[in-house]
PDB file of C-alpha atoms and ligand atoms in Angstrom:
ATOM      1  CA  UNK A 762      15.699 -66.275 129.468  1.00 86.00           C
ATOM      2  CA  UNK A 763      17.741 -63.678 127.538  1.00 92.00           C
ATOM      3  CA  UNK A 764      15.422 -64.103 124.525  1.00 93.00           C
ATOM      4  CA  UNK A 765      15.403 -60.415 123.560  1.00 91.00           C
ATOM      5  CA  UNK A 766      19.216 -60.157 123.553  1.00 93.00           C
ATOM      6  CA  UNK A 767      19.556 -63.464 121.695  1.00 95.00           C
ATOM      7  CA  UNK A 768      17.197 -62.150 118.989  1.00 94.00           C
ATOM      8  CA  UNK A 769      19.151 -58.884 118.758  1.00 92.00           C
ATOM      9  CA  UNK A 770      22.528 -60.594 118.390  1.00 96.00           C
ATOM     10  CA  UNK A 771      21.100 -62.899 115.701  1.00 97.00           C
ATOM     11  CA  UNK A 772      19.653 -59.924 113.800  1.00 94.00           C
ATOM     12  CA  UNK A 773      20.948 -56.597 112.587  1.00 91.00           C
ATOM     13  CA  UNK A 774      23.290 -56.060 115.561  1.00 92.00           C
ATOM     14  CA  UNK A 775      25.149 -59.350 115.050  1.00 95.00           C
ATOM     15  CA  UNK A 776      25.306 -58.748 111.281  1.00 95.00           C
ATOM     16  CA  UNK A 777      26.902 -55.338 111.825  1.00 93.00           C
ATOM     17  CA  UNK A 778      29.540 -56.770 114.169  1.00 96.00           C
ATOM     18  CA  UNK A 779      30.418 -59.250 111.402  1.00 97.00           C
ATOM     19  CA  UNK A 780      30.448 -56.504 108.750  1.00 95.00           C
ATOM     20  CA  UNK A 781      32.807 -54.324 110.804  1.00 95.00           C
ATOM     21  CA  UNK A 782      34.741 -57.176 112.444  1.00 97.00           C
ATOM     22  CA  UNK A 783      38.231 -56.105 111.344  1.00 96.00           C
ATOM     23  CA  UNK A 784      37.640 -52.444 112.152  1.00 95.00           C
ATOM     24  CA  UNK A 785      36.080 -53.177 115.540  1.00 96.00           C
ATOM     25  CA  UNK A 786      38.837 -55.598 116.499  1.00 97.00           C
ATOM     26  CA  UNK A 787      41.457 -52.932 115.712  1.00 95.00           C
ATOM     27  CA  UNK A 788      39.561 -50.339 117.747  1.00 94.00           C
ATOM     28  CA  UNK A 789      38.839 -52.616 120.700  1.00 97.00           C
ATOM     29  CA  UNK A 790      42.327 -54.145 120.870  1.00 97.00           C
ATOM     30  CA  UNK A 791      43.492 -52.232 123.961  1.00 97.00           C
ATOM     31  CA  UNK A 792      40.325 -53.077 125.894  1.00 98.00           C
ATOM     32  CA  UNK A 793      40.751 -56.777 125.057  1.00 98.00           C
ATOM     33  CA  UNK A 794      44.397 -56.654 126.144  1.00 98.00           C
ATOM     34  CA  UNK A 795      43.226 -55.418 129.564  1.00 98.00           C
ATOM     35  CA  UNK A 796      40.846 -58.370 129.895  1.00 98.00           C
ATOM     36  CA  UNK A 797      43.502 -60.848 128.708  1.00 98.00           C
ATOM     37  CA  UNK A 798      46.131 -59.474 131.103  1.00 98.00           C
ATOM     38  CA  UNK A 799      43.692 -59.747 134.026  1.00 98.00           C
ATOM     39  CA  UNK A 800      43.031 -63.407 133.230  1.00 98.00           C
ATOM     40  CA  UNK A 801      46.731 -64.241 133.965  1.00 98.00           C
ATOM     41  CA  UNK A 802      46.820 -66.905 131.261  1.00 98.00           C
ATOM     42  CA  UNK A 803      49.656 -69.435 131.137  1.00 98.00           C
ATOM     43  CA  UNK A 804      50.551 -72.349 128.843  1.00 98.00           C
ATOM     44  CA  UNK A 805      48.274 -75.364 129.232  1.00 98.00           C
ATOM     45  CA  UNK A 806      45.283 -73.520 130.701  1.00 98.00           C
ATOM     46  CA  UNK A 807      41.643 -74.096 129.780  1.00 98.00           C
ATOM     47  CA  UNK A 808      39.805 -70.836 129.194  1.00 98.00           C
ATOM     48  CA  UNK A 809      36.204 -69.789 128.543  1.00 98.00           C
ATOM     49  CA  UNK A 810      35.670 -66.599 126.483  1.00 98.00           C
ATOM     50  CA  UNK A 811      32.145 -65.383 127.299  1.00 98.00           C
ATOM     51  CA  UNK A 812      30.253 -63.558 124.559  1.00 98.00           C
ATOM     52  CA  UNK A 813      33.257 -64.231 122.309  1.00 98.00           C
ATOM     53  CA  UNK A 814      31.542 -62.764 119.238  1.00 98.00           C
ATOM     54  CA  UNK A 815      33.777 -63.001 116.154  1.00 98.00           C
ATOM     55  CA  UNK A 816      36.515 -64.588 118.269  1.00 98.00           C
ATOM     56  CA  UNK A 817      39.274 -61.989 118.508  1.00 98.00           C
ATOM     57  CA  UNK A 818      40.046 -62.436 122.211  1.00 98.00           C
ATOM     58  CA  UNK A 819      39.453 -66.203 121.874  1.00 98.00           C
ATOM     59  CA  UNK A 820      42.287 -66.386 119.332  1.00 98.00           C
ATOM     60  CA  UNK A 821      44.556 -64.140 121.426  1.00 98.00           C
ATOM     61  CA  UNK A 822      43.924 -66.317 124.477  1.00 98.00           C
ATOM     62  CA  UNK A 823      44.666 -69.448 122.418  1.00 98.00           C
ATOM     63  CA  UNK A 824      48.086 -68.136 121.468  1.00 98.00           C
ATOM     64  CA  UNK A 825      48.817 -67.483 125.160  1.00 98.00           C
ATOM     65  CA  UNK A 826      47.767 -70.913 126.453  1.00 98.00           C
ATOM     66  CA  UNK A 827      49.622 -72.690 123.630  1.00 98.00           C
ATOM     67  CA  UNK A 828      49.099 -76.144 122.127  1.00 97.00           C
ATOM     68  CA  UNK A 829      48.528 -77.822 125.510  1.00 98.00           C
ATOM     69  CA  UNK A 830      45.772 -75.366 126.414  1.00 98.00           C
ATOM     70  CA  UNK A 831      42.247 -74.985 125.072  1.00 98.00           C
ATOM     71  CA  UNK A 832      40.055 -71.905 124.671  1.00 98.00           C
ATOM     72  CA  UNK A 833      36.301 -72.210 124.219  1.00 98.00           C
ATOM     73  CA  UNK A 834      34.348 -69.245 122.926  1.00 98.00           C
ATOM     74  CA  UNK A 835      30.702 -69.266 123.950  1.00 98.00           C
ATOM     75  CA  UNK A 836      28.163 -67.005 122.280  1.00 98.00           C
ATOM     76  CA  UNK A 837      24.495 -66.836 121.269  1.00 98.00           C
ATOM     77  CA  UNK A 838      25.067 -65.104 117.904  1.00 98.00           C
ATOM     78  CA  UNK A 839      25.107 -67.496 114.950  1.00 98.00           C
ATOM     79  CA  UNK A 840      26.512 -64.949 112.423  1.00 98.00           C
ATOM     80  CA  UNK A 841      29.300 -63.881 114.799  1.00 98.00           C
ATOM     81  CA  UNK A 842      30.183 -67.484 115.653  1.00 98.00           C
ATOM     82  CA  UNK A 843      30.288 -68.324 111.930  1.00 98.00           C
ATOM     83  CA  UNK A 844      32.894 -65.592 111.451  1.00 98.00           C
ATOM     84  CA  UNK A 845      34.813 -66.783 114.527  1.00 98.00           C
ATOM     85  CA  UNK A 846      34.931 -70.357 113.181  1.00 98.00           C
ATOM     86  CA  UNK A 847      36.021 -69.138 109.741  1.00 97.00           C
ATOM     87  CA  UNK A 848      38.909 -67.157 111.292  1.00 97.00           C
ATOM     88  CA  UNK A 849      40.085 -70.031 113.470  1.00 96.00           C
ATOM     89  CA  UNK A 850      39.746 -72.910 110.987  1.00 94.00           C
ATOM     90  CA  UNK A 851      43.454 -73.719 111.200  1.00 95.00           C
ATOM     91  CA  UNK A 852      43.831 -73.182 114.955  1.00 97.00           C
ATOM     92  CA  UNK A 853      43.815 -76.463 116.884  1.00 96.00           C
ATOM     93  CA  UNK A 854      43.348 -75.212 120.451  1.00 98.00           C
ATOM     94  CA  UNK A 855      40.161 -73.168 119.896  1.00 98.00           C
ATOM     95  CA  UNK A 856      36.567 -74.306 119.894  1.00 98.00           C
ATOM     96  CA  UNK A 857      33.286 -72.386 119.664  1.00 98.00           C
ATOM     97  CA  UNK A 858      29.924 -73.236 121.207  1.00 98.00           C
ATOM     98  CA  UNK A 859      26.546 -71.689 120.442  1.00 98.00           C
ATOM     99  CA  UNK A 860      25.033 -71.423 123.909  1.00 98.00           C
ATOM    100  CA  UNK A 861      23.722 -68.977 126.476  1.00 98.00           C
ATOM    101  CA  UNK A 862      26.679 -68.399 128.826  1.00 98.00           C
ATOM    102  CA  UNK A 863      24.301 -67.969 131.757  1.00 97.00           C
ATOM    103  CA  UNK A 864      23.495 -71.691 131.670  1.00 97.00           C
ATOM    104  CA  UNK A 865      26.371 -73.230 129.673  1.00 98.00           C
ATOM    105  CA  UNK A 866      28.474 -75.856 131.473  1.00 95.00           C
ATOM    106  CA  UNK A 867      31.871 -76.838 130.049  1.00 96.00           C
ATOM    107  CA  UNK A 868      32.855 -80.546 130.142  1.00 94.00           C
ATOM    108  CA  UNK A 869      35.503 -79.787 132.762  1.00 95.00           C
ATOM    109  CA  UNK A 870      35.851 -76.649 134.894  1.00 97.00           C
ATOM    110  CA  UNK A 871      38.134 -74.042 133.325  1.00 98.00           C
ATOM    111  CA  UNK A 872      41.163 -72.224 134.752  1.00 98.00           C
ATOM    112  CA  UNK A 873      39.938 -68.811 133.651  1.00 98.00           C
ATOM    113  CA  UNK A 874      36.847 -67.026 132.358  1.00 98.00           C
ATOM    114  CA  UNK A 875      37.494 -64.050 130.125  1.00 98.00           C
ATOM    115  CA  UNK A 876      35.308 -61.511 128.331  1.00 98.00           C
ATOM    116  CA  UNK A 877      35.644 -58.356 126.250  1.00 98.00           C
ATOM    117  CA  UNK A 878      32.253 -56.625 126.502  1.00 98.00           C
ATOM    118  CA  UNK A 879      30.313 -59.931 126.507  1.00 98.00           C
ATOM    119  CA  UNK A 880      28.861 -60.081 130.033  1.00 98.00           C
ATOM    120  CA  UNK A 881      26.421 -57.121 130.151  1.00 97.00           C
ATOM    121  CA  UNK A 882      23.563 -58.823 128.329  1.00 97.00           C
ATOM    122  CA  UNK A 883      22.160 -61.203 130.951  1.00 97.00           C
ATOM    123  CA  UNK A 884      18.600 -60.707 132.262  1.00 96.00           C
ATOM    124  CA  UNK A 885      19.694 -62.253 135.540  1.00 97.00           C
ATOM    125  CA  UNK A 886      23.412 -61.478 135.932  1.00 98.00           C
ATOM    126  CA  UNK A 887      23.512 -62.934 139.457  1.00 98.00           C
ATOM    127  CA  UNK A 888      22.456 -66.363 138.197  1.00 98.00           C
ATOM    128  CA  UNK A 889      24.714 -66.079 135.132  1.00 98.00           C
ATOM    129  CA  UNK A 890      27.825 -65.335 137.203  1.00 98.00           C
ATOM    130  CA  UNK A 891      26.951 -68.058 139.712  1.00 98.00           C
ATOM    131  CA  UNK A 892      26.931 -70.427 136.738  1.00 98.00           C
ATOM    132  CA  UNK A 893      30.250 -69.063 135.423  1.00 98.00           C
ATOM    133  CA  UNK A 894      31.817 -69.466 138.865  1.00 98.00           C
ATOM    134  CA  UNK A 895      30.696 -73.090 138.962  1.00 98.00           C
ATOM    135  CA  UNK A 896      32.249 -73.521 135.503  1.00 98.00           C
ATOM    136  CA  UNK A 897      35.626 -72.383 136.935  1.00 98.00           C
ATOM    137  CA  UNK A 898      38.075 -74.382 139.072  1.00 98.00           C
ATOM    138  CA  UNK A 899      38.179 -73.173 142.688  1.00 98.00           C
ATOM    139  CA  UNK A 900      40.627 -70.244 142.794  1.00 97.00           C
ATOM    140  CA  UNK A 901      40.431 -69.833 139.002  1.00 98.00           C
ATOM    141  CA  UNK A 902      40.398 -66.410 137.445  1.00 98.00           C
ATOM    142  CA  UNK A 903      37.587 -64.169 136.149  1.00 98.00           C
ATOM    143  CA  UNK A 904      38.587 -61.144 134.046  1.00 98.00           C
ATOM    144  CA  UNK A 905      36.392 -58.922 131.902  1.00 98.00           C
ATOM    145  CA  UNK A 906      35.993 -55.387 130.620  1.00 98.00           C
ATOM    146  CA  UNK A 907      32.641 -53.589 130.552  1.00 98.00           C
ATOM    147  CA  UNK A 908      31.697 -50.021 129.695  1.00 98.00           C
ATOM    148  CA  UNK A 909      31.477 -47.407 132.412  1.00 97.00           C
ATOM    149  CA  UNK A 910      28.536 -44.946 132.249  1.00 96.00           C
ATOM    150  CA  UNK A 911      27.534 -43.335 128.960  1.00 95.00           C
ATOM    151  CA  UNK A 912      28.344 -39.842 130.259  1.00 95.00           C
ATOM    152  CA  UNK A 913      32.030 -40.780 130.809  1.00 97.00           C
ATOM    153  CA  UNK A 914      32.244 -42.449 127.390  1.00 97.00           C
ATOM    154  CA  UNK A 915      32.589 -39.664 124.815  1.00 97.00           C
ATOM    155  CA  UNK A 916      32.929 -42.183 121.934  1.00 97.00           C
ATOM    156  CA  UNK A 917      29.235 -43.017 122.576  1.00 96.00           C
ATOM    157  CA  UNK A 918      27.872 -39.866 124.252  1.00 97.00           C
ATOM    158  CA  UNK A 919      29.119 -37.346 121.654  1.00 98.00           C
ATOM    159  CA  UNK A 920      27.461 -39.036 118.626  1.00 97.00           C
ATOM    160  CA  UNK A 921      24.298 -39.709 120.667  1.00 97.00           C
ATOM    161  CA  UNK A 922      23.907 -36.105 121.802  1.00 97.00           C
ATOM    162  CA  UNK A 923      24.464 -34.957 118.183  1.00 97.00           C
ATOM    163  CA  UNK A 924      21.580 -37.043 116.797  1.00 97.00           C
ATOM    164  CA  UNK A 925      19.346 -36.192 119.782  1.00 97.00           C
ATOM    165  CA  UNK A 926      19.471 -32.542 118.748  1.00 96.00           C
ATOM    166  CA  UNK A 927      17.105 -33.665 115.949  1.00 95.00           C
ATOM    167  CA  UNK A 928      15.565 -36.946 117.130  1.00 96.00           C
ATOM    168  CA  UNK A 929      13.268 -37.508 120.122  1.00 91.00           C
ATOM    169  CA  UNK A 930      15.039 -39.000 123.163  1.00 86.00           C
ATOM    170  CA  UNK A 931      14.716 -42.792 123.437  1.00 82.00           C
ATOM    171  CA  UNK A 932      12.303 -44.049 126.128  1.00 83.00           C
ATOM    172  CA  UNK A 933      14.146 -44.461 129.450  1.00 82.00           C
ATOM    173  CA  UNK A 934      15.409 -48.020 129.940  1.00 81.00           C
ATOM    174  CA  UNK A 935      14.216 -49.870 133.058  1.00 85.00           C
ATOM    175  CA  UNK A 936      16.835 -49.760 135.855  1.00 81.00           C
ATOM    176  CA  UNK A 937      19.548 -52.412 135.447  1.00 88.00           C
ATOM    177  CA  UNK A 938      18.237 -53.450 132.015  1.00 92.00           C
ATOM    178  CA  UNK A 939      20.701 -55.578 130.044  1.00 94.00           C
ATOM    179  CA  UNK A 940      22.745 -53.733 127.439  1.00 94.00           C
ATOM    180  CA  UNK A 941      26.184 -52.234 126.790  1.00 95.00           C
ATOM    181  CA  UNK A 942      26.041 -49.919 129.834  1.00 95.00           C
ATOM    182  CA  UNK A 943      24.356 -52.356 132.258  1.00 96.00           C
ATOM    183  CA  UNK A 944      27.558 -52.707 134.327  1.00 97.00           C
ATOM    184  CA  UNK A 945      28.303 -48.987 134.595  1.00 96.00           C
ATOM    185  CA  UNK A 946      27.741 -48.970 138.367  1.00 96.00           C
ATOM    186  CA  UNK A 947      30.797 -50.555 139.964  1.00 97.00           C
ATOM    187  CA  UNK A 948      28.944 -51.186 143.275  1.00 97.00           C
ATOM    188  CA  UNK A 949      26.315 -53.172 141.386  1.00 97.00           C
ATOM    189  CA  UNK A 950      29.007 -55.214 139.612  1.00 98.00           C
ATOM    190  CA  UNK A 951      30.772 -55.937 142.907  1.00 98.00           C
ATOM    191  CA  UNK A 952      27.437 -56.981 144.470  1.00 98.00           C
ATOM    192  CA  UNK A 953      26.632 -59.323 141.579  1.00 98.00           C
ATOM    193  CA  UNK A 954      30.055 -61.004 141.718  1.00 98.00           C
ATOM    194  CA  UNK A 955      30.262 -61.316 145.501  1.00 98.00           C
ATOM    195  CA  UNK A 956      26.652 -62.568 145.544  1.00 98.00           C
ATOM    196  CA  UNK A 957      27.676 -65.213 143.006  1.00 98.00           C
ATOM    197  CA  UNK A 958      30.476 -66.364 145.336  1.00 98.00           C
ATOM    198  CA  UNK A 959      33.524 -64.691 143.736  1.00 98.00           C
ATOM    199  CA  UNK A 960      36.247 -63.340 146.014  1.00 98.00           C
ATOM    200  CA  UNK A 961      39.128 -60.841 145.634  1.00 98.00           C
ATOM    201  CA  UNK A 962      36.956 -58.679 143.367  1.00 98.00           C
ATOM    202  CA  UNK A 963      39.013 -55.801 141.934  1.00 98.00           C
ATOM    203  CA  UNK A 964      37.345 -53.153 139.751  1.00 98.00           C
ATOM    204  CA  UNK A 965      39.710 -50.688 138.080  1.00 98.00           C
ATOM    205  CA  UNK A 966      39.030 -47.848 135.639  1.00 98.00           C
ATOM    206  CA  UNK A 967      40.845 -48.081 132.317  1.00 98.00           C
ATOM    207  CA  UNK A 968      40.854 -45.588 129.445  1.00 98.00           C
ATOM    208  CA  UNK A 969      41.709 -46.176 125.802  1.00 97.00           C
ATOM    209  CA  UNK A 970      41.348 -43.983 122.744  1.00 96.00           C
ATOM    210  CA  UNK A 971      38.439 -45.062 120.558  1.00 95.00           C
ATOM    211  CA  UNK A 972      38.939 -44.242 116.868  1.00 95.00           C
ATOM    212  CA  UNK A 973      35.587 -43.494 115.251  1.00 95.00           C
ATOM    213  CA  UNK A 974      36.982 -43.443 111.717  1.00 95.00           C
ATOM    214  CA  UNK A 975      39.742 -42.347 109.369  1.00 94.00           C
ATOM    215  CA  UNK A 976      37.658 -39.614 107.706  1.00 96.00           C
ATOM    216  CA  UNK A 977      34.495 -37.755 108.619  1.00 97.00           C
ATOM    217  CA  UNK A 978      32.439 -40.017 106.313  1.00 96.00           C
ATOM    218  CA  UNK A 979      33.941 -43.083 107.929  1.00 95.00           C
ATOM    219  CA  UNK A 980      33.296 -41.735 111.447  1.00 97.00           C
ATOM    220  CA  UNK A 981      29.671 -40.856 110.587  1.00 97.00           C
ATOM    221  CA  UNK A 982      29.141 -44.315 109.100  1.00 95.00           C
ATOM    222  CA  UNK A 983      30.530 -46.053 112.183  1.00 93.00           C
ATOM    223  CA  UNK A 984      28.692 -43.852 114.706  1.00 94.00           C
ATOM    224  CA  UNK A 985      25.411 -44.186 112.818  1.00 95.00           C
ATOM    225  CA  UNK A 986      25.634 -47.972 112.640  1.00 92.00           C
ATOM    226  CA  UNK A 987      27.154 -48.975 115.987  1.00 91.00           C
ATOM    227  CA  UNK A 988      26.455 -47.808 119.540  1.00 91.00           C
ATOM    228  CA  UNK A 989      23.717 -45.684 121.126  1.00 92.00           C
ATOM    229  CA  UNK A 990      23.443 -43.147 118.257  1.00 95.00           C
ATOM    230  CA  UNK A 991      22.780 -46.045 115.881  1.00 93.00           C
ATOM    231  CA  UNK A 992      19.987 -47.261 118.144  1.00 89.00           C
ATOM    232  CA  UNK A 993      18.352 -43.808 118.113  1.00 91.00           C
ATOM    233  CA  UNK A 994      18.720 -43.558 114.322  1.00 93.00           C
ATOM    234  CA  UNK A 995      17.139 -46.971 113.773  1.00 88.00           C
ATOM    235  CA  UNK A 996      13.741 -45.599 114.828  1.00 85.00           C
ATOM    236  CA  UNK A 997      14.098 -42.274 112.946  1.00 92.00           C
ATOM    237  CA  UNK A 998      11.661 -41.443 110.132  1.00 92.00           C
ATOM    238  CA  UNK A 999      12.728 -40.512 106.585  1.00 92.00           C
ATOM    239  CA  UNK A1000      12.457 -36.789 107.301  1.00 94.00           C
ATOM    240  CA  UNK A1001      14.460 -36.732 110.557  1.00 95.00           C
ATOM    241  CA  UNK A1002      17.160 -39.250 109.624  1.00 95.00           C
ATOM    242  CA  UNK A1003      19.114 -37.133 107.075  1.00 96.00           C
ATOM    243  CA  UNK A1004      18.969 -34.128 109.422  1.00 97.00           C
ATOM    244  CA  UNK A1005      20.299 -36.245 112.302  1.00 97.00           C
ATOM    245  CA  UNK A1006      23.104 -37.589 110.079  1.00 97.00           C
ATOM    246  CA  UNK A1007      24.031 -34.043 109.064  1.00 97.00           C
ATOM    247  CA  UNK A1008      24.143 -33.051 112.748  1.00 97.00           C
ATOM    248  CA  UNK A1009      26.434 -36.035 113.366  1.00 98.00           C
ATOM    249  CA  UNK A1010      28.704 -34.946 110.510  1.00 98.00           C
ATOM    250  CA  UNK A1011      28.919 -31.368 111.847  1.00 98.00           C
ATOM    251  CA  UNK A1012      29.721 -32.671 115.342  1.00 98.00           C
ATOM    252  CA  UNK A1013      32.402 -35.149 114.240  1.00 98.00           C
ATOM    253  CA  UNK A1014      34.112 -33.014 111.558  1.00 98.00           C
ATOM    254  CA  UNK A1015      36.083 -30.913 114.122  1.00 97.00           C
ATOM    255  CA  UNK A1016      37.644 -34.137 115.464  1.00 97.00           C
ATOM    256  CA  UNK A1017      39.811 -34.373 112.308  1.00 97.00           C
ATOM    257  CA  UNK A1018      42.363 -35.741 111.684  1.00 96.00           C
ATOM    258  CA  UNK A1019      42.242 -38.464 114.376  1.00 96.00           C
ATOM    259  CA  UNK A1020      38.438 -38.756 114.880  1.00 97.00           C
ATOM    260  CA  UNK A1021      39.259 -40.225 118.276  1.00 96.00           C
ATOM    261  CA  UNK A1022      37.367 -39.980 121.567  1.00 97.00           C
ATOM    262  CA  UNK A1023      37.995 -41.702 124.873  1.00 96.00           C
ATOM    263  CA  UNK A1024      36.493 -45.035 125.864  1.00 97.00           C
ATOM    264  CA  UNK A1025      36.244 -45.669 129.607  1.00 98.00           C
ATOM    265  CA  UNK A1026      35.784 -49.154 131.017  1.00 98.00           C
ATOM    266  CA  UNK A1027      35.955 -51.123 134.227  1.00 98.00           C
ATOM    267  CA  UNK A1028      38.493 -53.910 134.162  1.00 98.00           C
ATOM    268  CA  UNK A1029      37.037 -56.409 136.592  1.00 98.00           C
ATOM    269  CA  UNK A1030      38.984 -59.337 138.034  1.00 98.00           C
ATOM    270  CA  UNK A1031      38.087 -61.900 140.689  1.00 98.00           C
ATOM    271  CA  UNK A1032      38.759 -65.445 141.880  1.00 98.00           C
ATOM    272  CA  UNK A1033      36.218 -68.271 141.766  1.00 98.00           C
TER     273      UNK A1033
HETATM  274  C1  SAM B1488      29.548 -56.331 122.448  1.00 83.30           C
HETATM  275  S1  SAM B1488      29.650 -57.911 121.737  1.00 83.30           S
HETATM  276  C2  SAM B1488      31.325 -58.348 122.110  1.00 83.30           C
HETATM  277  C3  SAM B1488      31.840 -59.454 121.246  1.00 83.30           C
HETATM  278  C4  SAM B1488      33.309 -59.826 121.467  1.00 83.30           C
HETATM  279  N1  SAM B1488      33.569 -60.232 122.830  1.00 83.30           N
HETATM  280  C5  SAM B1488      34.203 -58.685 121.072  1.00 83.30           C
HETATM  281  O1  SAM B1488      34.708 -57.977 121.942  1.00 83.30           O
HETATM  282  O2  SAM B1488      34.421 -58.491 119.858  1.00 83.30           O
HETATM  283  C6  SAM B1488      28.703 -58.869 122.920  1.00 83.30           C
HETATM  284  C7  SAM B1488      28.672 -60.348 122.626  1.00 83.30           C
HETATM  285  O3  SAM B1488      27.969 -61.020 123.695  1.00 83.30           O
HETATM  286  C8  SAM B1488      27.163 -62.018 123.128  1.00 83.30           C
HETATM  287  N2  SAM B1488      26.110 -62.398 124.072  1.00 83.30           N
HETATM  288  C9  SAM B1488      25.037 -61.667 124.472  1.00 83.30           C
HETATM  289  N3  SAM B1488      24.292 -62.363 125.370  1.00 83.30           N
HETATM  290  C10 SAM B1488      24.920 -63.556 125.535  1.00 83.30           C
HETATM  291  C11 SAM B1488      24.648 -64.720 126.330  1.00 83.30           C
HETATM  292  N4  SAM B1488      23.565 -64.782 127.132  1.00 83.30           N
HETATM  293  N5  SAM B1488      25.496 -65.771 126.246  1.00 83.30           N
HETATM  294  C12 SAM B1488      26.582 -65.730 125.429  1.00 83.30           C
HETATM  295  N6  SAM B1488      26.893 -64.658 124.654  1.00 83.30           N
HETATM  296  C13 SAM B1488      26.084 -63.589 124.715  1.00 83.30           C
HETATM  297  C14 SAM B1488      26.657 -61.388 121.835  1.00 83.30           C
HETATM  298  O4  SAM B1488      26.141 -62.325 120.932  1.00 83.30           O
HETATM  299  C15 SAM B1488      27.927 -60.700 121.345  1.00 83.30           C
HETATM  300  O5  SAM B1488      28.718 -61.551 120.570  1.00 83.30           O
END
């Protein structure tokens, strides 16, 4: 179960998240704040951060639940967890577990489950969320952010369409395949959560600016290494790749000086 995603997050994708950890955390801050606010954290709570990656929201949650609370970050990516542990070495109320969140069971049920972009990678999301609901106290909170569709996410769509002017389009993904945009359809998300036994499901659109870089070179580097354009470039041959990168540069240059495009997410909250 989830083998392909686990391999990906322990390979080049996980390594890149570690490489760009500080930059990504700065750019994803607003999205994480939405997820944290939805979790309604209070001192003393136990919290599970699903797909915690390098631990940014885990640490933010820990400061909100205070010394009497405990936040556990669960993730399948060894390199990202190593970074998370390094960052939290002196923080007493944080712990990290290498496990598949779709089957992981905490010692005691938690007060809240939280995630910033860590819940779209399950092969069987219905079973995964049923497990997460069981891991939560009755009435406890679920709060996460996930990307809306690619075509309402210019931060991803603009770089992708630039490189696809040179590269062949990627093969169409099977419907509902796991991946960053797997939860784009709000009706599907509602169905998964209600099917897993959650109640009071609220799905709200949220928009934040997504800074691609501080210069055109920086923006091209980020867009060519992270997100859907990076995926298309990974398979490009030596002849097409420089042409696709040049197309990316020409497309992003007019965004100076901010190099910022919108990111659109669903902020999803529910009760176990
Ligand atoms: C897009 S990253 C987000 C990381 C982090 N939440 C952040 O916002 O910086 C997705 C994370 O989900 C993790 N992940 C994917 N499948 C998982 C699974 N089945 N169980 C736990 N974590 C998983 C990945 O390893 C990765 O760290």
